[in-house]
Amino acid sequence: METVLEVKNLEKHFRGCEALSGVNMSIQTGQIVGLLGPNSSGKTTLLKIAAGLLQPTAGNIQYYKNAGPGPDARKTIGFCPDTLSFPGWMRVSDAFTFYREMYDDYSQQRADELKRILELEKISSARIKELSKGMKERLALCLTFSRETKLYLLDEPLDGIDPVGKTRVIDAIISMQPQDASTLVSTHLVKDIERVFDSVYFLSKGKIVFNGDCEAMREERSQTVEQVYLEVFDNENSI
């Protein structure tokens, strides 16, 4: 397996706030990795730095085949934000046109398949600003996975989605990740999505407080990821 993302001693300071402190992480080809933690733990900041949208204060990131930060790295990454930021006039069909023209790795076949899985086929003429939060989340995921890239970064992809929709989103993550790609998913909804993870990192107050292989948790500790998560964060909150 090849390394698609290596994070070393990453720090990010905002004025009066240490958002990330000494974060280390390694993601290999073919993995689905969970970045788990409560709100305000630093998950979005970490994903935005990995996606090249924020500059770290210290530390460094190594990308697939040693791609440099910035445009070269972004060519190997598909980033799904927690909030879509398209202009109010744009329709769903316009968003797909934008992605097709913007990214060389856009796949119409993948986009069409995801539209079917996520039930977006009937809303192509709808304005994005008129969509529910859950449908916006589905659209963002569909656009992200319409690219054939090496690493997908998903920021809270289940937030605001109904239970049936969550199942469709999880199935889309599993079915549409290329075999030679990896996915990093940030979420605090552990129980809903833990079945897809190969490994997890727990982030608390900008620091990695636990990481481990999910199968080992089940076999060696006889615990689900959610049980380990609750145990770790109960201890964190007691400090």
PDB file of C-alpha atoms in Angstrom:
ATOM      1  CA  MET A   1       0.000   0.000   0.000  1.00  0.00           C
ATOM      2  CA  GLU A   2       1.071   3.558  -0.703  1.00  0.00           C
ATOM      3  CA  THR A   3       0.677   6.547   1.585  1.00  0.00           C
ATOM      4  CA  VAL A   4      -1.853   9.067   0.276  1.00  0.00           C
ATOM      5  CA  LEU A   5      -1.620  11.473   3.229  1.00  0.00           C
ATOM      6  CA  GLU A   6       1.008  11.859   5.951  1.00  0.00           C
ATOM      7  CA  VAL A   7       0.471  14.558   8.586  1.00  0.00           C
ATOM      8  CA  LYS A   8       3.448  15.355  10.816  1.00  0.00           C
ATOM      9  CA  ASN A   9       3.417  17.539  13.950  1.00  0.00           C
ATOM     10  CA  LEU A  10       0.704  19.756  12.505  1.00  0.00           C
ATOM     11  CA  GLU A  11      -0.239  22.911  14.381  1.00  0.00           C
ATOM     12  CA  LYS A  12      -2.710  25.678  13.645  1.00  0.00           C
ATOM     13  CA  HIS A  13      -3.058  28.784  15.772  1.00  0.00           C
ATOM     14  CA  PHE A  14      -5.698  31.416  15.351  1.00  0.00           C
ATOM     15  CA  ARG A  15      -5.660  34.616  17.371  1.00  0.00           C
ATOM     16  CA  GLY A  16      -6.046  33.523  20.972  1.00  0.00           C
ATOM     17  CA  CYS A  17      -6.822  29.924  19.997  1.00  0.00           C
ATOM     18  CA  GLU A  18      -4.771  26.783  19.386  1.00  0.00           C
ATOM     19  CA  ALA A  19      -6.971  24.845  16.962  1.00  0.00           C
ATOM     20  CA  LEU A  20      -4.494  22.005  16.303  1.00  0.00           C
ATOM     21  CA  SER A  21      -1.520  20.907  18.389  1.00  0.00           C
ATOM     22  CA  GLY A  22       1.039  18.323  17.257  1.00  0.00           C
ATOM     23  CA  VAL A  23      -1.303  16.257  15.071  1.00  0.00           C
ATOM     24  CA  ASN A  24       0.165  13.160  13.402  1.00  0.00           C
ATOM     25  CA  MET A  25      -1.769  10.973  10.977  1.00  0.00           C
ATOM     26  CA  SER A  26      -1.093   8.484   8.190  1.00  0.00           C
ATOM     27  CA  ILE A  27      -3.590   7.244   5.586  1.00  0.00           C
ATOM     28  CA  GLN A  28      -2.836   4.392   3.194  1.00  0.00           C
ATOM     29  CA  THR A  29      -4.293   3.506  -0.194  1.00  0.00           C
ATOM     30  CA  GLY A  30      -7.703   1.840  -0.062  1.00  0.00           C
ATOM     31  CA  GLN A  31      -8.606   2.878   3.479  1.00  0.00           C
ATOM     32  CA  ILE A  32     -11.698   4.589   4.839  1.00  0.00           C
ATOM     33  CA  VAL A  33     -10.565   6.444   7.951  1.00  0.00           C
ATOM     34  CA  GLY A  34     -12.707   8.145  10.565  1.00  0.00           C
ATOM     35  CA  LEU A  35     -11.699  11.463  12.114  1.00  0.00           C
ATOM     36  CA  LEU A  36     -13.945  11.468  15.147  1.00  0.00           C
ATOM     37  CA  GLY A  37     -14.523  14.046  17.833  1.00  0.00           C
ATOM     38  CA  PRO A  38     -17.066  16.450  19.296  1.00  0.00           C
ATOM     39  CA  ASN A  39     -17.886  19.793  17.727  1.00  0.00           C
ATOM     40  CA  SER A  40     -15.061  22.364  17.963  1.00  0.00           C
ATOM     41  CA  SER A  41     -12.400  19.661  18.338  1.00  0.00           C
ATOM     42  CA  GLY A  42     -10.496  20.832  15.234  1.00  0.00           C
ATOM     43  CA  LYS A  43     -11.782  18.360  12.642  1.00  0.00           C
ATOM     44  CA  THR A  44     -12.796  20.953  10.027  1.00  0.00           C
ATOM     45  CA  THR A  45      -9.548  22.872  10.506  1.00  0.00           C
ATOM     46  CA  LEU A  46      -7.524  19.710   9.906  1.00  0.00           C
ATOM     47  CA  LEU A  47      -9.480  18.843   6.754  1.00  0.00           C
ATOM     48  CA  LYS A  48      -9.165  22.358   5.354  1.00  0.00           C
ATOM     49  CA  ILE A  49      -5.405  22.321   5.889  1.00  0.00           C
ATOM     50  CA  ALA A  50      -5.151  18.899   4.221  1.00  0.00           C
ATOM     51  CA  ALA A  51      -7.241  20.230   1.318  1.00  0.00           C
ATOM     52  CA  GLY A  52      -4.930  23.230   0.913  1.00  0.00           C
ATOM     53  CA  LEU A  53      -7.555  25.783   1.963  1.00  0.00           C
ATOM     54  CA  LEU A  54      -5.721  26.838   5.147  1.00  0.00           C
ATOM     55  CA  GLN A  55      -2.034  27.213   5.887  1.00  0.00           C
ATOM     56  CA  PRO A  56      -0.676  25.433   8.985  1.00  0.00           C
ATOM     57  CA  THR A  57       1.206  27.352  11.651  1.00  0.00           C
ATOM     58  CA  ALA A  58       3.768  24.559  11.955  1.00  0.00           C
ATOM     59  CA  GLY A  59       4.353  20.984  10.836  1.00  0.00           C
ATOM     60  CA  ASN A  60       3.996  19.565   7.355  1.00  0.00           C
ATOM     61  CA  ILE A  61       1.875  17.334   5.128  1.00  0.00           C
ATOM     62  CA  GLN A  62       3.087  14.811   2.583  1.00  0.00           C
ATOM     63  CA  TYR A  63       0.687  13.976  -0.241  1.00  0.00           C
ATOM     64  CA  TYR A  64       0.361  11.142  -2.725  1.00  0.00           C
ATOM     65  CA  LYS A  65       3.631  10.585  -4.633  1.00  0.00           C
ATOM     66  CA  ASN A  66       5.150  13.564  -2.800  1.00  0.00           C
ATOM     67  CA  ALA A  67       2.928  16.145  -4.487  1.00  0.00           C
ATOM     68  CA  GLY A  68       3.720  19.603  -3.167  1.00  0.00           C
ATOM     69  CA  PRO A  69       1.176  21.686  -1.235  1.00  0.00           C
ATOM     70  CA  GLY A  70      -1.198  23.958  -3.139  1.00  0.00           C
ATOM     71  CA  PRO A  71      -2.468  23.257  -6.676  1.00  0.00           C
ATOM     72  CA  ASP A  72      -0.480  20.019  -7.115  1.00  0.00           C
ATOM     73  CA  ALA A  73      -1.919  18.550  -3.928  1.00  0.00           C
ATOM     74  CA  ARG A  74      -5.459  19.698  -4.719  1.00  0.00           C
ATOM     75  CA  LYS A  75      -5.337  17.714  -7.965  1.00  0.00           C
ATOM     76  CA  THR A  76      -5.138  14.527  -5.862  1.00  0.00           C
ATOM     77  CA  ILE A  77      -7.862  15.530  -3.354  1.00  0.00           C
ATOM     78  CA  GLY A  78     -11.640  15.764  -3.478  1.00  0.00           C
ATOM     79  CA  PHE A  79     -12.933  17.927  -0.614  1.00  0.00           C
ATOM     80  CA  CYS A  80     -16.566  17.764   0.504  1.00  0.00           C
ATOM     81  CA  PRO A  81     -17.269  20.726   2.835  1.00  0.00           C
ATOM     82  CA  ASP A  82     -19.975  20.731   5.482  1.00  0.00           C
ATOM     83  CA  THR A  83     -21.628  23.697   3.725  1.00  0.00           C
ATOM     84  CA  LEU A  84     -22.013  24.318  -0.015  1.00  0.00           C
ATOM     85  CA  SER A  85     -20.967  27.789  -1.137  1.00  0.00           C
ATOM     86  CA  PHE A  86     -22.399  28.106  -4.647  1.00  0.00           C
ATOM     87  CA  PRO A  87     -24.052  31.373  -5.792  1.00  0.00           C
ATOM     88  CA  GLY A  88     -27.763  31.657  -5.038  1.00  0.00           C
ATOM     89  CA  TRP A  89     -28.785  31.650  -8.702  1.00  0.00           C
ATOM     90  CA  MET A  90     -27.057  28.335  -9.445  1.00  0.00           C
ATOM     91  CA  ARG A  91     -29.120  25.240 -10.124  1.00  0.00           C
ATOM     92  CA  VAL A  92     -28.143  21.657  -9.349  1.00  0.00           C
ATOM     93  CA  SER A  93     -27.393  20.999 -13.027  1.00  0.00           C
ATOM     94  CA  ASP A  94     -25.124  24.077 -13.086  1.00  0.00           C
ATOM     95  CA  ALA A  95     -23.076  22.664 -10.213  1.00  0.00           C
ATOM     96  CA  PHE A  96     -22.338  19.506 -12.196  1.00  0.00           C
ATOM     97  CA  THR A  97     -21.438  21.587 -15.254  1.00  0.00           C
ATOM     98  CA  PHE A  98     -19.054  23.618 -13.100  1.00  0.00           C
ATOM     99  CA  TYR A  99     -17.329  20.480 -11.803  1.00  0.00           C
ATOM    100  CA  ARG A 100     -17.111  18.974 -15.293  1.00  0.00           C
ATOM    101  CA  GLU A 101     -15.384  22.101 -16.623  1.00  0.00           C
ATOM    102  CA  MET A 102     -13.219  22.692 -13.551  1.00  0.00           C
ATOM    103  CA  TYR A 103     -11.743  19.233 -12.939  1.00  0.00           C
ATOM    104  CA  ASP A 104      -9.957  17.051 -15.480  1.00  0.00           C
ATOM    105  CA  ASP A 105     -10.711  13.964 -13.357  1.00  0.00           C
ATOM    106  CA  TYR A 106     -14.491  14.498 -13.446  1.00  0.00           C
ATOM    107  CA  SER A 107     -16.353  11.334 -14.487  1.00  0.00           C
ATOM    108  CA  GLN A 108     -19.841  11.678 -15.954  1.00  0.00           C
ATOM    109  CA  GLN A 109     -20.407   7.957 -15.410  1.00  0.00           C
ATOM    110  CA  ARG A 110     -19.628   8.271 -11.694  1.00  0.00           C
ATOM    111  CA  ALA A 111     -21.792  11.384 -11.409  1.00  0.00           C
ATOM    112  CA  ASP A 112     -24.780   9.668 -13.028  1.00  0.00           C
ATOM    113  CA  GLU A 113     -24.426   6.608 -10.794  1.00  0.00           C
ATOM    114  CA  LEU A 114     -24.235   8.757  -7.666  1.00  0.00           C
ATOM    115  CA  LYS A 115     -27.259  10.797  -8.722  1.00  0.00           C
ATOM    116  CA  ARG A 116     -29.161   7.531  -8.847  1.00  0.00           C
ATOM    117  CA  ILE A 117     -27.892   6.256  -5.488  1.00  0.00           C
ATOM    118  CA  LEU A 118     -28.507   9.568  -3.717  1.00  0.00           C
ATOM    119  CA  GLU A 119     -31.821  10.276  -5.488  1.00  0.00           C
ATOM    120  CA  LEU A 120     -30.727  13.561  -7.072  1.00  0.00           C
ATOM    121  CA  GLU A 121     -31.973  12.835 -10.593  1.00  0.00           C
ATOM    122  CA  LYS A 122     -35.319  14.598 -10.138  1.00  0.00           C
ATOM    123  CA  ILE A 123     -33.970  17.877  -8.749  1.00  0.00           C
ATOM    124  CA  SER A 124     -31.541  18.901 -11.505  1.00  0.00           C
ATOM    125  CA  SER A 125     -33.501  22.099 -12.243  1.00  0.00           C
ATOM    126  CA  ALA A 126     -33.870  23.141  -8.584  1.00  0.00           C
ATOM    127  CA  ARG A 127     -31.913  26.098  -7.261  1.00  0.00           C
ATOM    128  CA  ILE A 128     -29.306  25.020  -4.724  1.00  0.00           C
ATOM    129  CA  LYS A 129     -30.388  27.705  -2.242  1.00  0.00           C
ATOM    130  CA  GLU A 130     -33.871  26.133  -2.146  1.00  0.00           C
ATOM    131  CA  LEU A 131     -32.640  22.649  -1.194  1.00  0.00           C
ATOM    132  CA  SER A 132     -32.949  21.260   2.320  1.00  0.00           C
ATOM    133  CA  LYS A 133     -29.759  20.847   4.340  1.00  0.00           C
ATOM    134  CA  GLY A 134     -29.913  17.100   3.809  1.00  0.00           C
ATOM    135  CA  MET A 135     -30.215  17.427   0.026  1.00  0.00           C
ATOM    136  CA  LYS A 136     -27.354  19.917  -0.047  1.00  0.00           C
ATOM    137  CA  GLU A 137     -25.240  17.356   1.816  1.00  0.00           C
ATOM    138  CA  ARG A 138     -26.140  14.697  -0.746  1.00  0.00           C
ATOM    139  CA  LEU A 139     -25.301  17.058  -3.609  1.00  0.00           C
ATOM    140  CA  ALA A 140     -21.929  17.955  -2.092  1.00  0.00           C
ATOM    141  CA  LEU A 141     -21.074  14.281  -1.676  1.00  0.00           C
ATOM    142  CA  CYS A 142     -22.175  13.485  -5.228  1.00  0.00           C
ATOM    143  CA  LEU A 143     -20.026  16.254  -6.683  1.00  0.00           C
ATOM    144  CA  THR A 144     -17.002  15.209  -4.633  1.00  0.00           C
ATOM    145  CA  PHE A 145     -17.149  11.542  -5.632  1.00  0.00           C
ATOM    146  CA  SER A 146     -17.797  12.433  -9.270  1.00  0.00           C
ATOM    147  CA  ARG A 147     -14.050  13.023  -9.429  1.00  0.00           C
ATOM    148  CA  GLU A 148     -11.660  10.080  -9.832  1.00  0.00           C
ATOM    149  CA  THR A 149      -8.987  11.186  -7.416  1.00  0.00           C
ATOM    150  CA  LYS A 150      -6.728   9.644  -4.758  1.00  0.00           C
ATOM    151  CA  LEU A 151      -8.088  11.070  -1.509  1.00  0.00           C
ATOM    152  CA  TYR A 152     -11.585  12.184  -0.538  1.00  0.00           C
ATOM    153  CA  LEU A 153     -12.018  14.444   2.487  1.00  0.00           C
ATOM    154  CA  LEU A 154     -15.587  14.476   3.810  1.00  0.00           C
ATOM    155  CA  ASP A 155     -16.511  17.017   6.485  1.00  0.00           C
ATOM    156  CA  GLU A 156     -19.559  15.867   8.487  1.00  0.00           C
ATOM    157  CA  PRO A 157     -21.295  14.219   5.492  1.00  0.00           C
ATOM    158  CA  LEU A 158     -24.169  12.887   7.656  1.00  0.00           C
ATOM    159  CA  ASP A 159     -25.062  16.137   9.409  1.00  0.00           C
ATOM    160  CA  GLY A 160     -28.687  17.115   8.786  1.00  0.00           C
ATOM    161  CA  ILE A 161     -29.579  13.951   6.855  1.00  0.00           C
ATOM    162  CA  ASP A 162     -32.545  11.769   7.831  1.00  0.00           C
ATOM    163  CA  PRO A 163     -31.970   8.096   8.841  1.00  0.00           C
ATOM    164  CA  VAL A 164     -32.847   6.688   5.394  1.00  0.00           C
ATOM    165  CA  GLY A 165     -30.669   9.295   3.721  1.00  0.00           C
ATOM    166  CA  LYS A 166     -27.758   8.411   6.018  1.00  0.00           C
ATOM    167  CA  THR A 167     -27.864   4.837   4.801  1.00  0.00           C
ATOM    168  CA  ARG A 168     -27.744   6.018   1.191  1.00  0.00           C
ATOM    169  CA  VAL A 169     -24.804   8.302   1.919  1.00  0.00           C
ATOM    170  CA  ILE A 170     -22.879   5.544   3.687  1.00  0.00           C
ATOM    171  CA  ASP A 171     -23.565   3.125   0.828  1.00  0.00           C
ATOM    172  CA  ALA A 172     -22.345   5.773  -1.634  1.00  0.00           C
ATOM    173  CA  ILE A 173     -19.084   6.187   0.280  1.00  0.00           C
ATOM    174  CA  ILE A 174     -18.473   2.442   0.187  1.00  0.00           C
ATOM    175  CA  SER A 175     -19.501   1.822  -3.398  1.00  0.00           C
ATOM    176  CA  MET A 176     -18.000   4.870  -5.110  1.00  0.00           C
ATOM    177  CA  GLN A 177     -14.531   5.018  -3.555  1.00  0.00           C
ATOM    178  CA  PRO A 178     -12.070   3.752  -6.212  1.00  0.00           C
ATOM    179  CA  GLN A 179      -9.972   0.786  -5.073  1.00  0.00           C
ATOM    180  CA  ASP A 180      -6.768   2.783  -5.330  1.00  0.00           C
ATOM    181  CA  ALA A 181      -8.155   5.771  -3.399  1.00  0.00           C
ATOM    182  CA  SER A 182      -8.810   6.553   0.268  1.00  0.00           C
ATOM    183  CA  THR A 183     -11.390   8.516   2.216  1.00  0.00           C
ATOM    184  CA  LEU A 184     -11.069  10.538   5.427  1.00  0.00           C
ATOM    185  CA  VAL A 185     -14.436  11.219   7.070  1.00  0.00           C
ATOM    186  CA  SER A 186     -14.887  13.680   9.920  1.00  0.00           C
ATOM    187  CA  THR A 187     -17.955  13.167  12.075  1.00  0.00           C
ATOM    188  CA  HIS A 188     -19.320  13.098  15.609  1.00  0.00           C
ATOM    189  CA  LEU A 189     -22.117  10.685  14.589  1.00  0.00           C
ATOM    190  CA  VAL A 190     -20.028   7.594  15.300  1.00  0.00           C
ATOM    191  CA  LYS A 191     -22.733   4.938  15.578  1.00  0.00           C
ATOM    192  CA  ASP A 192     -24.269   5.811  12.208  1.00  0.00           C
ATOM    193  CA  ILE A 193     -21.128   5.287  10.139  1.00  0.00           C
ATOM    194  CA  GLU A 194     -18.590   3.237  12.112  1.00  0.00           C
ATOM    195  CA  ARG A 195     -19.219   0.108  10.016  1.00  0.00           C
ATOM    196  CA  VAL A 196     -17.354   1.619   7.040  1.00  0.00           C
ATOM    197  CA  PHE A 197     -14.148   2.553   8.876  1.00  0.00           C
ATOM    198  CA  ASP A 198     -10.901   0.620   8.611  1.00  0.00           C
ATOM    199  CA  SER A 199      -9.247   2.786  11.263  1.00  0.00           C
ATOM    200  CA  VAL A 200     -10.056   5.858  13.327  1.00  0.00           C
ATOM    201  CA  TYR A 201      -8.433   8.890  14.899  1.00  0.00           C
ATOM    202  CA  PHE A 202     -10.091  10.619  17.853  1.00  0.00           C
ATOM    203  CA  LEU A 203      -9.504  14.374  17.984  1.00  0.00           C
ATOM    204  CA  SER A 204     -10.082  16.395  21.159  1.00  0.00           C
ATOM    205  CA  LYS A 205      -9.219  20.061  21.642  1.00  0.00           C
ATOM    206  CA  GLY A 206      -6.867  19.959  18.678  1.00  0.00           C
ATOM    207  CA  LYS A 207      -4.969  16.831  19.734  1.00  0.00           C
ATOM    208  CA  ILE A 208      -5.124  13.186  18.684  1.00  0.00           C
ATOM    209  CA  VAL A 209      -6.100  11.339  21.872  1.00  0.00           C
ATOM    210  CA  PHE A 210      -6.541   7.870  20.331  1.00  0.00           C
ATOM    211  CA  ASN A 211      -6.036   6.034  17.070  1.00  0.00           C
ATOM    212  CA  GLY A 212      -6.542   2.413  16.195  1.00  0.00           C
ATOM    213  CA  ASP A 213      -7.658  -0.307  13.816  1.00  0.00           C
ATOM    214  CA  CYS A 214     -11.413  -0.920  13.966  1.00  0.00           C
ATOM    215  CA  GLU A 215     -11.248  -4.689  13.492  1.00  0.00           C
ATOM    216  CA  ALA A 216      -8.755  -4.941  16.340  1.00  0.00           C
ATOM    217  CA  MET A 217     -11.145  -3.039  18.609  1.00  0.00           C
ATOM    218  CA  ARG A 218     -13.893  -5.542  17.890  1.00  0.00           C
ATOM    219  CA  GLU A 219     -11.725  -8.660  18.150  1.00  0.00           C
ATOM    220  CA  GLU A 220      -9.195  -7.771  20.869  1.00  0.00           C
ATOM    221  CA  ARG A 221     -11.225  -5.336  22.979  1.00  0.00           C
ATOM    222  CA  SER A 222     -14.683  -6.766  22.185  1.00  0.00           C
ATOM    223  CA  GLN A 223     -15.895  -3.196  21.748  1.00  0.00           C
ATOM    224  CA  THR A 224     -17.524  -1.225  18.976  1.00  0.00           C
ATOM    225  CA  VAL A 225     -15.925   1.992  17.769  1.00  0.00           C
ATOM    226  CA  GLU A 226     -18.715   3.912  19.505  1.00  0.00           C
ATOM    227  CA  GLN A 227     -17.994   2.190  22.816  1.00  0.00           C
ATOM    228  CA  VAL A 228     -14.289   3.030  22.580  1.00  0.00           C
ATOM    229  CA  TYR A 229     -15.189   6.589  21.570  1.00  0.00           C
ATOM    230  CA  LEU A 230     -17.461   7.067  24.586  1.00  0.00           C
ATOM    231  CA  GLU A 231     -14.850   5.566  26.897  1.00  0.00           C
ATOM    232  CA  VAL A 232     -12.056   7.799  25.595  1.00  0.00           C
ATOM    233  CA  PHE A 233     -14.097  10.992  25.697  1.00  0.00           C
ATOM    234  CA  ASP A 234     -15.552  10.245  29.118  1.00  0.00           C
ATOM    235  CA  ASN A 235     -11.948  10.089  30.342  1.00  0.00           C
ATOM    236  CA  GLU A 236     -11.081  13.288  28.440  1.00  0.00           C
ATOM    237  CA  ASN A 237     -13.979  15.165  30.020  1.00  0.00           C
ATOM    238  CA  SER A 238     -12.979  14.000  33.501  1.00  0.00           C
ATOM    239  CA  ILE A 239      -9.505  15.563  33.226  1.00  0.00           C
TER     240      ILE A 239
END
